[in-house]
Tab-separated table of C-alpha atoms in Angstrom:
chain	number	residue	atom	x	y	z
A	9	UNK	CA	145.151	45.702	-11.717
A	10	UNK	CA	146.121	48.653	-13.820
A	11	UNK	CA	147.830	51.939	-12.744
A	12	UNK	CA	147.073	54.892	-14.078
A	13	UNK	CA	148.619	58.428	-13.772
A	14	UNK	CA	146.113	61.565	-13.548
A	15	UNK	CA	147.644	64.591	-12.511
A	16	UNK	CA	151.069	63.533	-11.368
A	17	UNK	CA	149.200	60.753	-9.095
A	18	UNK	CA	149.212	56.931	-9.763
A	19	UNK	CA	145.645	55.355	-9.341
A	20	UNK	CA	145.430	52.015	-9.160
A	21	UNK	CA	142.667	50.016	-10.607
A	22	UNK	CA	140.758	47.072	-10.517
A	23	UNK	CA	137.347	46.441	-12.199
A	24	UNK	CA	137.669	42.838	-11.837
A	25	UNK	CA	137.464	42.842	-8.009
A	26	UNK	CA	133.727	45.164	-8.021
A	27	UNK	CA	132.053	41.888	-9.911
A	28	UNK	CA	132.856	38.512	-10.498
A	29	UNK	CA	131.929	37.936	-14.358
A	30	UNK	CA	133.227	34.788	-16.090
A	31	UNK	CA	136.242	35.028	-18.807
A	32	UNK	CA	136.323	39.203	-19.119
A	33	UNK	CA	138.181	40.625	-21.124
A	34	UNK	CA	141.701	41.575	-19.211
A	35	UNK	CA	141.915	45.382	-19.833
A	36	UNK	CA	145.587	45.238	-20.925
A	37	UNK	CA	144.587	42.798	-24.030
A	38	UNK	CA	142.375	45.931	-25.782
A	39	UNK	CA	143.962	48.997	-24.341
A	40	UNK	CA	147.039	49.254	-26.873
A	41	UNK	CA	144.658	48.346	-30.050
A	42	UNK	CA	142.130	50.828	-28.546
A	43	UNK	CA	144.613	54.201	-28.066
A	44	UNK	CA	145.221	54.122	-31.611
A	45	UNK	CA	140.951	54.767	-31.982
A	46	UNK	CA	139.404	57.662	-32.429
A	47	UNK	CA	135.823	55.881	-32.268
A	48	UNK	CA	134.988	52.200	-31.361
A	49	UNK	CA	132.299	49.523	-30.925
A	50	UNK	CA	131.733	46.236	-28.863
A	51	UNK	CA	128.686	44.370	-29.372
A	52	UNK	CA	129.496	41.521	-27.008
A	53	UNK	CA	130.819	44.057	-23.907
A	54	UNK	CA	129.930	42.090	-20.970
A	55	UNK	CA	130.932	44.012	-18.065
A	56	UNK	CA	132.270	46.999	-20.032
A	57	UNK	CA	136.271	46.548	-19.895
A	58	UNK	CA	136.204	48.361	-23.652
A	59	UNK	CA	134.517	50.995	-22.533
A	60	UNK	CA	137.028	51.421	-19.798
A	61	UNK	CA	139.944	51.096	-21.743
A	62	UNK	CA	138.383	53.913	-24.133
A	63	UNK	CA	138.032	56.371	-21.600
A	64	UNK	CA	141.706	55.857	-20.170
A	65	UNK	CA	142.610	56.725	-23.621
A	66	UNK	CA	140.154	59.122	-24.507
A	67	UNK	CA	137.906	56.865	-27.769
A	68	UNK	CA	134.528	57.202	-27.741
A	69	UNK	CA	132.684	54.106	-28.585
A	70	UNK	CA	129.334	52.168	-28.766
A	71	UNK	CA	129.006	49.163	-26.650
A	72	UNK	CA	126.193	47.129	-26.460
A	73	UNK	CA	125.008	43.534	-25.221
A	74	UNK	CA	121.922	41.019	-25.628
A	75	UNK	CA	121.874	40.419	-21.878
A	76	UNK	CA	120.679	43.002	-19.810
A	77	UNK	CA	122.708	42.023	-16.829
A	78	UNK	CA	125.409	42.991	-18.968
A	79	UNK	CA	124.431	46.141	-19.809
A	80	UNK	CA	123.260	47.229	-16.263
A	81	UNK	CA	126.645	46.653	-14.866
A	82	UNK	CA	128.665	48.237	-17.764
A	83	UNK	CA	126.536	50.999	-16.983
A	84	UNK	CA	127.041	51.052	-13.401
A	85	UNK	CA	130.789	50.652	-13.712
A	86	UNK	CA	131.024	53.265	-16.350
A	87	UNK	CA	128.832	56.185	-15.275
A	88	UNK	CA	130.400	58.750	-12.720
A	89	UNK	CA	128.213	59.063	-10.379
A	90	UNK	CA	129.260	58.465	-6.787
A	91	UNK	CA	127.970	56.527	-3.513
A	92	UNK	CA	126.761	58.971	-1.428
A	93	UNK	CA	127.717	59.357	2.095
A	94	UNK	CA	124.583	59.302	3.738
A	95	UNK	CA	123.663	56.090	1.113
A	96	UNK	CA	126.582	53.839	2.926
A	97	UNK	CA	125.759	55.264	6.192
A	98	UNK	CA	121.985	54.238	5.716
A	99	UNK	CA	123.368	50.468	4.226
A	100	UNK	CA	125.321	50.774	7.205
A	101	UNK	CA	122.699	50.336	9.890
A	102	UNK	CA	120.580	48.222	7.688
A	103	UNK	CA	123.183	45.890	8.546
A	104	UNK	CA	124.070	46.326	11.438
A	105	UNK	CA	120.568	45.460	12.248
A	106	UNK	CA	120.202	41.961	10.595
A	107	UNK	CA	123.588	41.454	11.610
A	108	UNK	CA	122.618	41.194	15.331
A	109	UNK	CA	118.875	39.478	13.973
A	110	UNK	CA	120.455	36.626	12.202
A	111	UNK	CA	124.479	36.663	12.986
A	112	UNK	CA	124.794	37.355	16.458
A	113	UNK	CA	124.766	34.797	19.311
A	114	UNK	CA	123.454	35.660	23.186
A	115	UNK	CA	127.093	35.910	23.996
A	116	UNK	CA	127.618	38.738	21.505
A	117	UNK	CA	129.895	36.737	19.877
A	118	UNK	CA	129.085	37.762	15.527
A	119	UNK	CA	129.432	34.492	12.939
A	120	UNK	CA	131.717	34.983	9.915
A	121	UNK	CA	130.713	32.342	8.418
A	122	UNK	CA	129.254	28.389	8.907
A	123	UNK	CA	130.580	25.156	7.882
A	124	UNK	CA	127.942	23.062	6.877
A	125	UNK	CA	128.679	19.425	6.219
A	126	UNK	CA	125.732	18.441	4.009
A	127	UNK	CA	122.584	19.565	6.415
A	128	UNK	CA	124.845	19.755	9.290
A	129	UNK	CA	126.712	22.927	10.677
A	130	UNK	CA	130.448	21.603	12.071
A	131	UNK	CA	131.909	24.354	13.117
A	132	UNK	CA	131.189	28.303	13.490
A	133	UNK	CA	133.972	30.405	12.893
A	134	UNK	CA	133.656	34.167	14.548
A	135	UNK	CA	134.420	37.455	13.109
A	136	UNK	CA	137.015	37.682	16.278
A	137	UNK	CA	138.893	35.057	14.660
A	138	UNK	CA	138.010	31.951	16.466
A	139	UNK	CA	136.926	29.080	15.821
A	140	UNK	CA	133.876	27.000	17.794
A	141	UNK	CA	132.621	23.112	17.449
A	142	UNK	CA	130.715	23.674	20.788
A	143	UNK	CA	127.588	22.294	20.099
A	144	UNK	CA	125.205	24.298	22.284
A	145	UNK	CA	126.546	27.612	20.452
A	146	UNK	CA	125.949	25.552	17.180
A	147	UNK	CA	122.762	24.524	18.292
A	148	UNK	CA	121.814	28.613	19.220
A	149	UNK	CA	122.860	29.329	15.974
A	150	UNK	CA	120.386	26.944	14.136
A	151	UNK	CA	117.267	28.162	16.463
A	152	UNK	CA	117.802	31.893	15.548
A	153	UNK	CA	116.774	30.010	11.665
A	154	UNK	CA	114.476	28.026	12.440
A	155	UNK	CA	112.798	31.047	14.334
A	156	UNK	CA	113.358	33.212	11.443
A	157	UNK	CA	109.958	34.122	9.525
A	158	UNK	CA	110.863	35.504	5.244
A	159	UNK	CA	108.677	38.415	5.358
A	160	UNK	CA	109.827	40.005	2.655
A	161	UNK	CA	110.085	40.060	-1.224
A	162	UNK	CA	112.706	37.567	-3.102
A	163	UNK	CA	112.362	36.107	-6.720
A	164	UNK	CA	110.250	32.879	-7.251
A	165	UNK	CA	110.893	30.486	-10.120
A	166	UNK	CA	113.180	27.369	-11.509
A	167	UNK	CA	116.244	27.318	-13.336
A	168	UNK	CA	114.651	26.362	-16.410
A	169	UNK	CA	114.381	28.246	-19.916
A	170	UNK	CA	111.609	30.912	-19.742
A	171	UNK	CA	108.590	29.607	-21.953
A	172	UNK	CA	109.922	25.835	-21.704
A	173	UNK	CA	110.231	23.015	-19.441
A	174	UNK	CA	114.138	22.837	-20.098
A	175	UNK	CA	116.103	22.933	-17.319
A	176	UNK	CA	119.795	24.456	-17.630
A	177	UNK	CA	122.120	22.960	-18.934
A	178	UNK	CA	124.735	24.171	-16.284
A	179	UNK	CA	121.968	24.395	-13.438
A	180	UNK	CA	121.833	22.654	-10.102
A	181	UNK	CA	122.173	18.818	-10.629
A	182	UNK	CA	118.104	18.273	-9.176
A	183	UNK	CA	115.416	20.650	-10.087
A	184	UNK	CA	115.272	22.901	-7.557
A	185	UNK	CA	113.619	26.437	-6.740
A	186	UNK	CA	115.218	30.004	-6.646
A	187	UNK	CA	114.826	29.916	-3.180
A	188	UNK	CA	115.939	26.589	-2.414
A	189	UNK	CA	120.080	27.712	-3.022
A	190	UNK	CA	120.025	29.719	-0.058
A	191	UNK	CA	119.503	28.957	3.626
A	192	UNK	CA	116.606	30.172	5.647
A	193	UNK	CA	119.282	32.656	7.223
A	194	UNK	CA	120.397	34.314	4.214
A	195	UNK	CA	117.354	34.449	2.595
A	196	UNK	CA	116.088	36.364	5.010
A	197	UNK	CA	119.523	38.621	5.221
A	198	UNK	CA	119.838	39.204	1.224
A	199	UNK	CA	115.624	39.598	0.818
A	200	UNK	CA	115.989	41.838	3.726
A	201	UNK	CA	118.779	44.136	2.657
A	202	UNK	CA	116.854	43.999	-0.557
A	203	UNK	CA	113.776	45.577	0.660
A	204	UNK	CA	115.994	48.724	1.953
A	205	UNK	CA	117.938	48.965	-1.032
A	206	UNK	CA	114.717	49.400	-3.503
A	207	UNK	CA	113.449	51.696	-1.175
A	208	UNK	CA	116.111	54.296	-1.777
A	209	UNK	CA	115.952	52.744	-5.731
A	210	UNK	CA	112.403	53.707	-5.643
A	211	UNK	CA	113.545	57.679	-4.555
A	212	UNK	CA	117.001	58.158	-5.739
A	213	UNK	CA	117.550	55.426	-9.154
A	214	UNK	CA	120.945	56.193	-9.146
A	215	UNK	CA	122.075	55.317	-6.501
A	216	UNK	CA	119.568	52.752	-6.146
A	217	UNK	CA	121.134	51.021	-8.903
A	218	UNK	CA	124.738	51.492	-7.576
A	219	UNK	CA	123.794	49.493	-4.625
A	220	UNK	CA	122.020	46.795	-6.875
A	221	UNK	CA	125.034	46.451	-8.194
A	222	UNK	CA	126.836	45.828	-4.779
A	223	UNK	CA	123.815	43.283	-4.101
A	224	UNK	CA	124.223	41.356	-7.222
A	225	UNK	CA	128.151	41.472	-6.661
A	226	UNK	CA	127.881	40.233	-3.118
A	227	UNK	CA	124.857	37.531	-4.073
A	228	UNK	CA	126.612	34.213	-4.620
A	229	UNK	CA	128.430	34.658	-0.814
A	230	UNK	CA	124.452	34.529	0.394
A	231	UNK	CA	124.016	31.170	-1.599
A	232	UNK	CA	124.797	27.546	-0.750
A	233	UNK	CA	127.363	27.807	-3.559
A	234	UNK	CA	130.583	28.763	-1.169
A	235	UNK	CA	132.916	25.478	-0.767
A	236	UNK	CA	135.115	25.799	2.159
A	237	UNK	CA	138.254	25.640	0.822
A	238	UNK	CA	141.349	26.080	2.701
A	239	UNK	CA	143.694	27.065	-0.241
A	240	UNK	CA	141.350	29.780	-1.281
A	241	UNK	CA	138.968	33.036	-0.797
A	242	UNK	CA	135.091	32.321	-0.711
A	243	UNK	CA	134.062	32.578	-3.914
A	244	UNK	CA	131.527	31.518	-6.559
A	245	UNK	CA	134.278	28.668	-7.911
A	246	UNK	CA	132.670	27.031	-11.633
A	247	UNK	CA	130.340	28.493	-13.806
A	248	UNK	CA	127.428	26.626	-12.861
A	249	UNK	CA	124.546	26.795	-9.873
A	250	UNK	CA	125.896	23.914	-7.797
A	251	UNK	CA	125.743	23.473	-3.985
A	252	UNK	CA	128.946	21.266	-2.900
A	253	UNK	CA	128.506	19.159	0.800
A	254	UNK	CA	131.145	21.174	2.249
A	255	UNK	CA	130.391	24.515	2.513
A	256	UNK	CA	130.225	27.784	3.997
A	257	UNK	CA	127.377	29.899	4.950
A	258	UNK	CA	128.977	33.206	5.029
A	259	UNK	CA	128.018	36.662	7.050
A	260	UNK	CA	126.309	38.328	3.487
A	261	UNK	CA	126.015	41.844	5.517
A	262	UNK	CA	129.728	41.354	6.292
A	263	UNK	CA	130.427	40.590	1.906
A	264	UNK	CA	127.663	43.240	1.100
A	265	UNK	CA	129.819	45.852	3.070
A	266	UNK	CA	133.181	44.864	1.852
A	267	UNK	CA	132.208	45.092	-1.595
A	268	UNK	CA	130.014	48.403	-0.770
A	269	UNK	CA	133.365	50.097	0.282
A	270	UNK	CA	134.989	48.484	-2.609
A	271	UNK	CA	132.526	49.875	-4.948
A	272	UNK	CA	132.860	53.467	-3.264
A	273	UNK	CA	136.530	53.866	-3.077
A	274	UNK	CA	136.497	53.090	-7.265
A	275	UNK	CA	133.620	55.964	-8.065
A	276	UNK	CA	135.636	58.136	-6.060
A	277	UNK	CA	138.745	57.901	-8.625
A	278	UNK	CA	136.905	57.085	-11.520
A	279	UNK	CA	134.396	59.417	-11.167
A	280	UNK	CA	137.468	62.340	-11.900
A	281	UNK	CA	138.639	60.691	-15.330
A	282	UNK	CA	135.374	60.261	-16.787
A	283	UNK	CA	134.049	63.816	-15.693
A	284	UNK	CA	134.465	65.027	-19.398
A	285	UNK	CA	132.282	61.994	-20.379
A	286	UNK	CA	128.644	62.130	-21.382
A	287	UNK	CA	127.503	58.539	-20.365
A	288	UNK	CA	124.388	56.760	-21.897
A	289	UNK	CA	122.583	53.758	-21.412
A	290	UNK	CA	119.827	52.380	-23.356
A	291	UNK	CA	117.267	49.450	-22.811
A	292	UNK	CA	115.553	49.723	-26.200
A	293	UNK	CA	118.256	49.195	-28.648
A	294	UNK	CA	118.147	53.440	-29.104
A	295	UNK	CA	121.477	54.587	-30.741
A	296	UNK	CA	122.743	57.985	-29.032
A	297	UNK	CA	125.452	60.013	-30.455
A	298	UNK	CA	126.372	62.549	-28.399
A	299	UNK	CA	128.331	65.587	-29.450
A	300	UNK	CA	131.099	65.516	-27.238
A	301	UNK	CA	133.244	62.100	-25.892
A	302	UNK	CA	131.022	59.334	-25.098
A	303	UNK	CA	130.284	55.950	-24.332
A	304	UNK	CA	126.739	54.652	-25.410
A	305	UNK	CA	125.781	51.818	-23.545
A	306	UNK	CA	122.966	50.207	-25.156
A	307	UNK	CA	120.790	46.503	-25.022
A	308	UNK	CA	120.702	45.141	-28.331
A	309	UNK	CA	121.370	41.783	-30.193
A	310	UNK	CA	124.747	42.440	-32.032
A	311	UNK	CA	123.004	40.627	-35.142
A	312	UNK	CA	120.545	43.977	-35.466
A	313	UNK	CA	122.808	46.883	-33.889
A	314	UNK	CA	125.212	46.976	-36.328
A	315	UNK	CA	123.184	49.089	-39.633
A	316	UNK	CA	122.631	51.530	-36.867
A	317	UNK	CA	126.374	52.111	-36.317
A	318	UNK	CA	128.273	55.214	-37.808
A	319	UNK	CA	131.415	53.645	-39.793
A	320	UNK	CA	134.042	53.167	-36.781
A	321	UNK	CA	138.564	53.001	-36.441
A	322	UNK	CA	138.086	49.648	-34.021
A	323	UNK	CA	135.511	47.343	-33.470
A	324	UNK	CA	135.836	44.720	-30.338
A	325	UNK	CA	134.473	41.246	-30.860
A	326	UNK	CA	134.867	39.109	-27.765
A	327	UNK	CA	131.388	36.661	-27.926
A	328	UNK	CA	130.845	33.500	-25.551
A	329	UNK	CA	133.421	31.042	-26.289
A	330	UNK	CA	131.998	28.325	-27.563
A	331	UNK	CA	130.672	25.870	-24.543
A	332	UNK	CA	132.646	27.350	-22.217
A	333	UNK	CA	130.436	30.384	-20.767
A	334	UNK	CA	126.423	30.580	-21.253
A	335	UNK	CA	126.015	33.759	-19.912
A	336	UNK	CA	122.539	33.923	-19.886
A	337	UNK	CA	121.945	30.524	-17.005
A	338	UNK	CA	125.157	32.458	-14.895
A	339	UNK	CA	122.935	36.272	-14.840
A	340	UNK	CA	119.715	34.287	-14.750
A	341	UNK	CA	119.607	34.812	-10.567
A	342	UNK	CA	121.121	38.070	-10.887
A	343	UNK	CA	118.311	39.671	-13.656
A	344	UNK	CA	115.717	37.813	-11.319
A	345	UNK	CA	116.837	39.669	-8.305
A	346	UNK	CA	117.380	42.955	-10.518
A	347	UNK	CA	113.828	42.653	-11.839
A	348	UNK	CA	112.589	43.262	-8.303
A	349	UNK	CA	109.212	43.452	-6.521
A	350	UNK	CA	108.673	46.213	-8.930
A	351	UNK	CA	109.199	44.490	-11.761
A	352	UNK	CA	111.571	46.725	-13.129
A	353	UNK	CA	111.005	46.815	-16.907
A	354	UNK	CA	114.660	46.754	-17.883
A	355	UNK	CA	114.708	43.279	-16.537
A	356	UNK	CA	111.599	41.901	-17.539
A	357	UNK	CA	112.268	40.472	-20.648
A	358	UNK	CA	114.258	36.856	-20.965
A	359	UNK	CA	113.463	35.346	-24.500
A	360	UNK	CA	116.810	36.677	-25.366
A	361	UNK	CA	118.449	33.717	-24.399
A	362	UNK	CA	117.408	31.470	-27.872
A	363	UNK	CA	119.454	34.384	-29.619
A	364	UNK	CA	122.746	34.235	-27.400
A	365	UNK	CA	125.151	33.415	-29.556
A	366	UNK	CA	127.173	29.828	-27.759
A	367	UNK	CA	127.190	26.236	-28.190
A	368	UNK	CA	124.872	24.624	-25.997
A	369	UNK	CA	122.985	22.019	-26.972
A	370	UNK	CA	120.317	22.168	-24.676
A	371	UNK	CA	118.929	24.669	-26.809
A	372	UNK	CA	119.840	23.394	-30.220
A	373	UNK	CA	122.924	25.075	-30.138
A	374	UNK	CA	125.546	23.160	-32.214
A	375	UNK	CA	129.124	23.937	-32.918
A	376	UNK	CA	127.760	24.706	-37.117
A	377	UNK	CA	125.647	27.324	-35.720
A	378	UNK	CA	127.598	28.687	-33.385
A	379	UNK	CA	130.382	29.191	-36.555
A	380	UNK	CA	127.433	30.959	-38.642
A	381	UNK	CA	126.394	33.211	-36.175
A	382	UNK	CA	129.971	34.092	-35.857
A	383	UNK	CA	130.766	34.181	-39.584
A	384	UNK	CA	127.612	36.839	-39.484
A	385	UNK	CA	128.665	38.680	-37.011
A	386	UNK	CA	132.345	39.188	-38.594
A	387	UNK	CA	131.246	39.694	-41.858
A	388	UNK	CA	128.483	42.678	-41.023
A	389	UNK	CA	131.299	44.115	-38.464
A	390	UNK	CA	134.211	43.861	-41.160
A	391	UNK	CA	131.881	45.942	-43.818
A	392	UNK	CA	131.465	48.785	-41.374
A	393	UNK	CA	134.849	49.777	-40.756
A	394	UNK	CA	136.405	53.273	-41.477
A	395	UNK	CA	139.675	52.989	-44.335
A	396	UNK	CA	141.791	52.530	-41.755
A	397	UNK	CA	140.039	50.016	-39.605
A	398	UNK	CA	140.741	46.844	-37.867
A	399	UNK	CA	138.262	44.774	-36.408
A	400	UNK	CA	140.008	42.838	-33.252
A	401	UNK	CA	137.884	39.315	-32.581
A	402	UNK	CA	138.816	37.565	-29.799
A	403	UNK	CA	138.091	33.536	-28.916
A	404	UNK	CA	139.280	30.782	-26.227
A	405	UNK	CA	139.503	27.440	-26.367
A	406	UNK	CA	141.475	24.871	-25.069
A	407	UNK	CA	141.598	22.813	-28.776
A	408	UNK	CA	143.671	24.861	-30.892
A	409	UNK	CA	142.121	22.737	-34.226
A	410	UNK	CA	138.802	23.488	-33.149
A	411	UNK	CA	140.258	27.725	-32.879
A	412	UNK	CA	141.426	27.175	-36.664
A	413	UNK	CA	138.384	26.000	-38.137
A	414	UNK	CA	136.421	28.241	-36.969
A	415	UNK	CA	138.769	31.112	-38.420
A	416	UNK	CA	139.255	29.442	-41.524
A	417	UNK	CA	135.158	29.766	-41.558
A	418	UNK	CA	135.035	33.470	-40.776
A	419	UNK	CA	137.700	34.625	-43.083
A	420	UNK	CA	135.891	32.509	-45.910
A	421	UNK	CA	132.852	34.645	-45.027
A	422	UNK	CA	134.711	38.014	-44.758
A	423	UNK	CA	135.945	37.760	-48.161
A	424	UNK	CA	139.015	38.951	-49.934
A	425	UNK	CA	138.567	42.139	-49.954
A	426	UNK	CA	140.294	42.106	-45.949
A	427	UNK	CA	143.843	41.315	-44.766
A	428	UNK	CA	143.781	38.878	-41.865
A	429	UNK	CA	146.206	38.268	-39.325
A	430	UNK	CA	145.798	35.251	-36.487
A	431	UNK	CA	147.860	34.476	-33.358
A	432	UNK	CA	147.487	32.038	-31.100
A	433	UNK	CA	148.834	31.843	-27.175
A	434	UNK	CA	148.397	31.010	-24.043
A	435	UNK	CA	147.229	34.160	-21.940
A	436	UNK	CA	149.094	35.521	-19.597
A	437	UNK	CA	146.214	35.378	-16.552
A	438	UNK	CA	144.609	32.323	-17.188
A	439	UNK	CA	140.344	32.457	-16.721
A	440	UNK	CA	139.040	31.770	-13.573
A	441	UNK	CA	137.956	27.910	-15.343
A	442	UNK	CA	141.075	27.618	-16.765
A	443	UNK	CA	142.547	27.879	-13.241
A	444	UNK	CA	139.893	25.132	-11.428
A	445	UNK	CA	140.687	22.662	-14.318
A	446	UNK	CA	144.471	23.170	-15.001
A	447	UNK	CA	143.176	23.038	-18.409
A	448	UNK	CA	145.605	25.395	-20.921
A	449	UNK	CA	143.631	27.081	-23.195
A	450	UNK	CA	144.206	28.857	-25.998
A	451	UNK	CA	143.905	32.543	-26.679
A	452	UNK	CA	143.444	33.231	-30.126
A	453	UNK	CA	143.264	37.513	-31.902
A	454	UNK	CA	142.162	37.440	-35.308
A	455	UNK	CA	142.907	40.989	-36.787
A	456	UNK	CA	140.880	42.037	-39.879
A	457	UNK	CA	141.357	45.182	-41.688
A	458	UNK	CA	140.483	46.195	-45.446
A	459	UNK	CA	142.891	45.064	-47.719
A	460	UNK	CA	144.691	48.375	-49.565
């Protein structure tokens, strides 16, 4: 979380609770670097936690990712517009309504959530608080399924490499289809809801696309993925597509709500600090420099963006980290929902994945080219800054050996025309893998700036 003062008032902040998205950066890590910038750049932005930080402190800056996903929600975070009243109120009674089709027994008792126990449900836990192994309630529960007809649209496909017969590397552990990670129940909730939300898309794109991202946000609690876990929140646990035997079937109007409030209370503070902000997104790799403050949002492999960049006081490198993340198996069933029954052209396009720059060997990714791509990436980067520059790249790993040689790599290709300085630590809020595994890993900075 991060407070901020506006106007004699504290606002409290926290971008990391509207979207789960693995190992972001922490906000804290960039914002000291960044309020010493006039104008920045992040090619590998994720989520958009630069482009936050540079509006706290008034930067401008470029930021730009291969993954649409990415981009979308950077966008989405960013921008300032604002849920509408009448938008929740509309959500609102979508809701409602599949809450008493799919979620509601004869007694009028309303299910939280389901404990399944492989193909079994165990145990039904209400939204009053109780909890119910009565098995003619359980069984009432299952009929309102099986009765259920999918009527409307939801994405088809495998979790396999577009073009190829390649299943993912961190996919489910048998081939299975889109469909096939959600139960009949919230399938028909989430492709439901769906159908409403594109409907005010179709009319009103903003905030169409606000409530996309609430959708996406809210999409692994719909999923198979949920373990019930007593020591913890529901929540989509490894980086993978993986359905454990224990698990909960959770309320997804219930999460989509939650989340939609969540989403709405944020837009209402941060839509007052980025007023003076023009806010741009491309999906074409277009370059905008507006005249005033700005943050360009902008699709593009960070191998080709780069000659388009102005000379800059900071630029952000943050890629995957190694094997750790492969970003573009973890947004694959978020750009499939995103690219709609309208096939929405921002989303259409997924060859981008042979470019994403990770180790993953699936796709001929070895650790050798990993290091070139990254050696590329510094070296172009390095070349572009202003006299005064620093370029700020940022790796994890839990092999501090493995950390060194690939920095001994990079400042080999950077040359000796740059100063470099390294550190090495162990953060301070530890990634959401790092805290499954009780693995330590390491967080390593390398600052490079031209040499005087």
């Amino acid at each position: 979380m991060l407070f901020i003062g506006l106007r004699g008032e504290m606002l409290m902040f926290n971008i990391h609770g509207l979207i789960k998205f693995w190992a972001r950066k922490e906000p804290e890590l960039i914002l000291h670097e960044i309020r010493e910038a006039g104008l920045i750049a992040d090619p590998f932005c994720g989520s958009g936690s630069s482009g936050f930080c540079a509006i706290l402190v008034s930067a401008s800056g470029f930021l730009s990712d291969i993954n649409p996903v990415s981009v979308f929600i950077a966008y989405n975070i960013l921008n300032n517009k604002t849920l509408k009243t009448e938008t929740i109120e509309t959500m609102k009674e979508v809701c409602s309504e599949i809450d008493e089709e799919v979620y509601t027994l004869r007694n009028l008792n309303k299910v939280d959530f389901a404990i399944w126990d492989g193909d079994k449900v165990i145990l039904l836990k209400f939204t009053s608080g109780r909890n119910i192994r009565n098995r003619s309630l359980i069984k009432e529960y299952m009929v309102i399924e099986e009765n259920l007809k999918t009527k409307f649209w939801y994405p088809k496909g495998k979790f396999v490499y577009p073009g190829t017969d390649i299943d993912f590397r961190d996919g489910p552990h048998r081939p299975i289809e889109i469909k096939d990670l959600f139960t009949k129940r919230n399938l028909y909730a989430a492709s439901k809801l769906y159908y409403y939300i594109e409907k005010i898309w179709r009319r009103d794109k903003s905030q169409g696309d606000l409530l996309k991202l609430v959708f996406i946000a809210s999409l692994a609690n719909a999923t198979k993925m949920i373990p019930h876990a007593k020591s913890s929140g529901p929540s989509w646990k490894i980086p993978r597509y993986w359905i454990p035997s224990l698990r909960e079937e959770r309320n997804f109007c219930k999460t989509f709500l939650r989340r939609l409030l969540l989403l709405y209370s944020f837009k209402e503070k941060w839509s007052t600090i980025a007023s003076n902000y023009q806010i741009t997104v491309s999906f074409d790799e277009e370059i905008i420099t507006p005249r005033k403050k700005f943050i360009h949002i902008c699709r593009a492999d960070a191998l080709d963006i780069y000659s388009e960049l102005p000379k800059l006081d900071l630029i952000i490198l943050d890629p995957p980290h190694y094997d750790e993340i492969n970003y573009f198996e973890l947004t694959y069933l978020w750009q499939k929902w995103l690219e709609g029954n309208y096939n929405d052209v921002r989303f259409k396009y997924y060859d981008y994945w042979n470019r994403e720059i990770c180790v993953n060997r699936k796709t001929d990714k070895d650790l050798e080219w990993y290091n070139t791509k990254l050696c590329e990436v510094a070296s172009y980067y390095a070349n572009h800054l202003r006299k005064n520059g620093k370029v700020i790249l940022i790796l994890h790993n839990k092999d501090r050996n493995l950390l060194k040689r690939t920095i001994r790599k990079i400042k080999k290709a950077v040359g000796n025309d740059f100063m470099f300085k390294t550190s090495y630590k162990f953060p301070r809020i530890p990634s959401s893998t790092q805290g499954l595994h009780k693995h330590k890993k390491y967080l390593c900075i390398l600052k490079i700036s031209r040499a005087s």
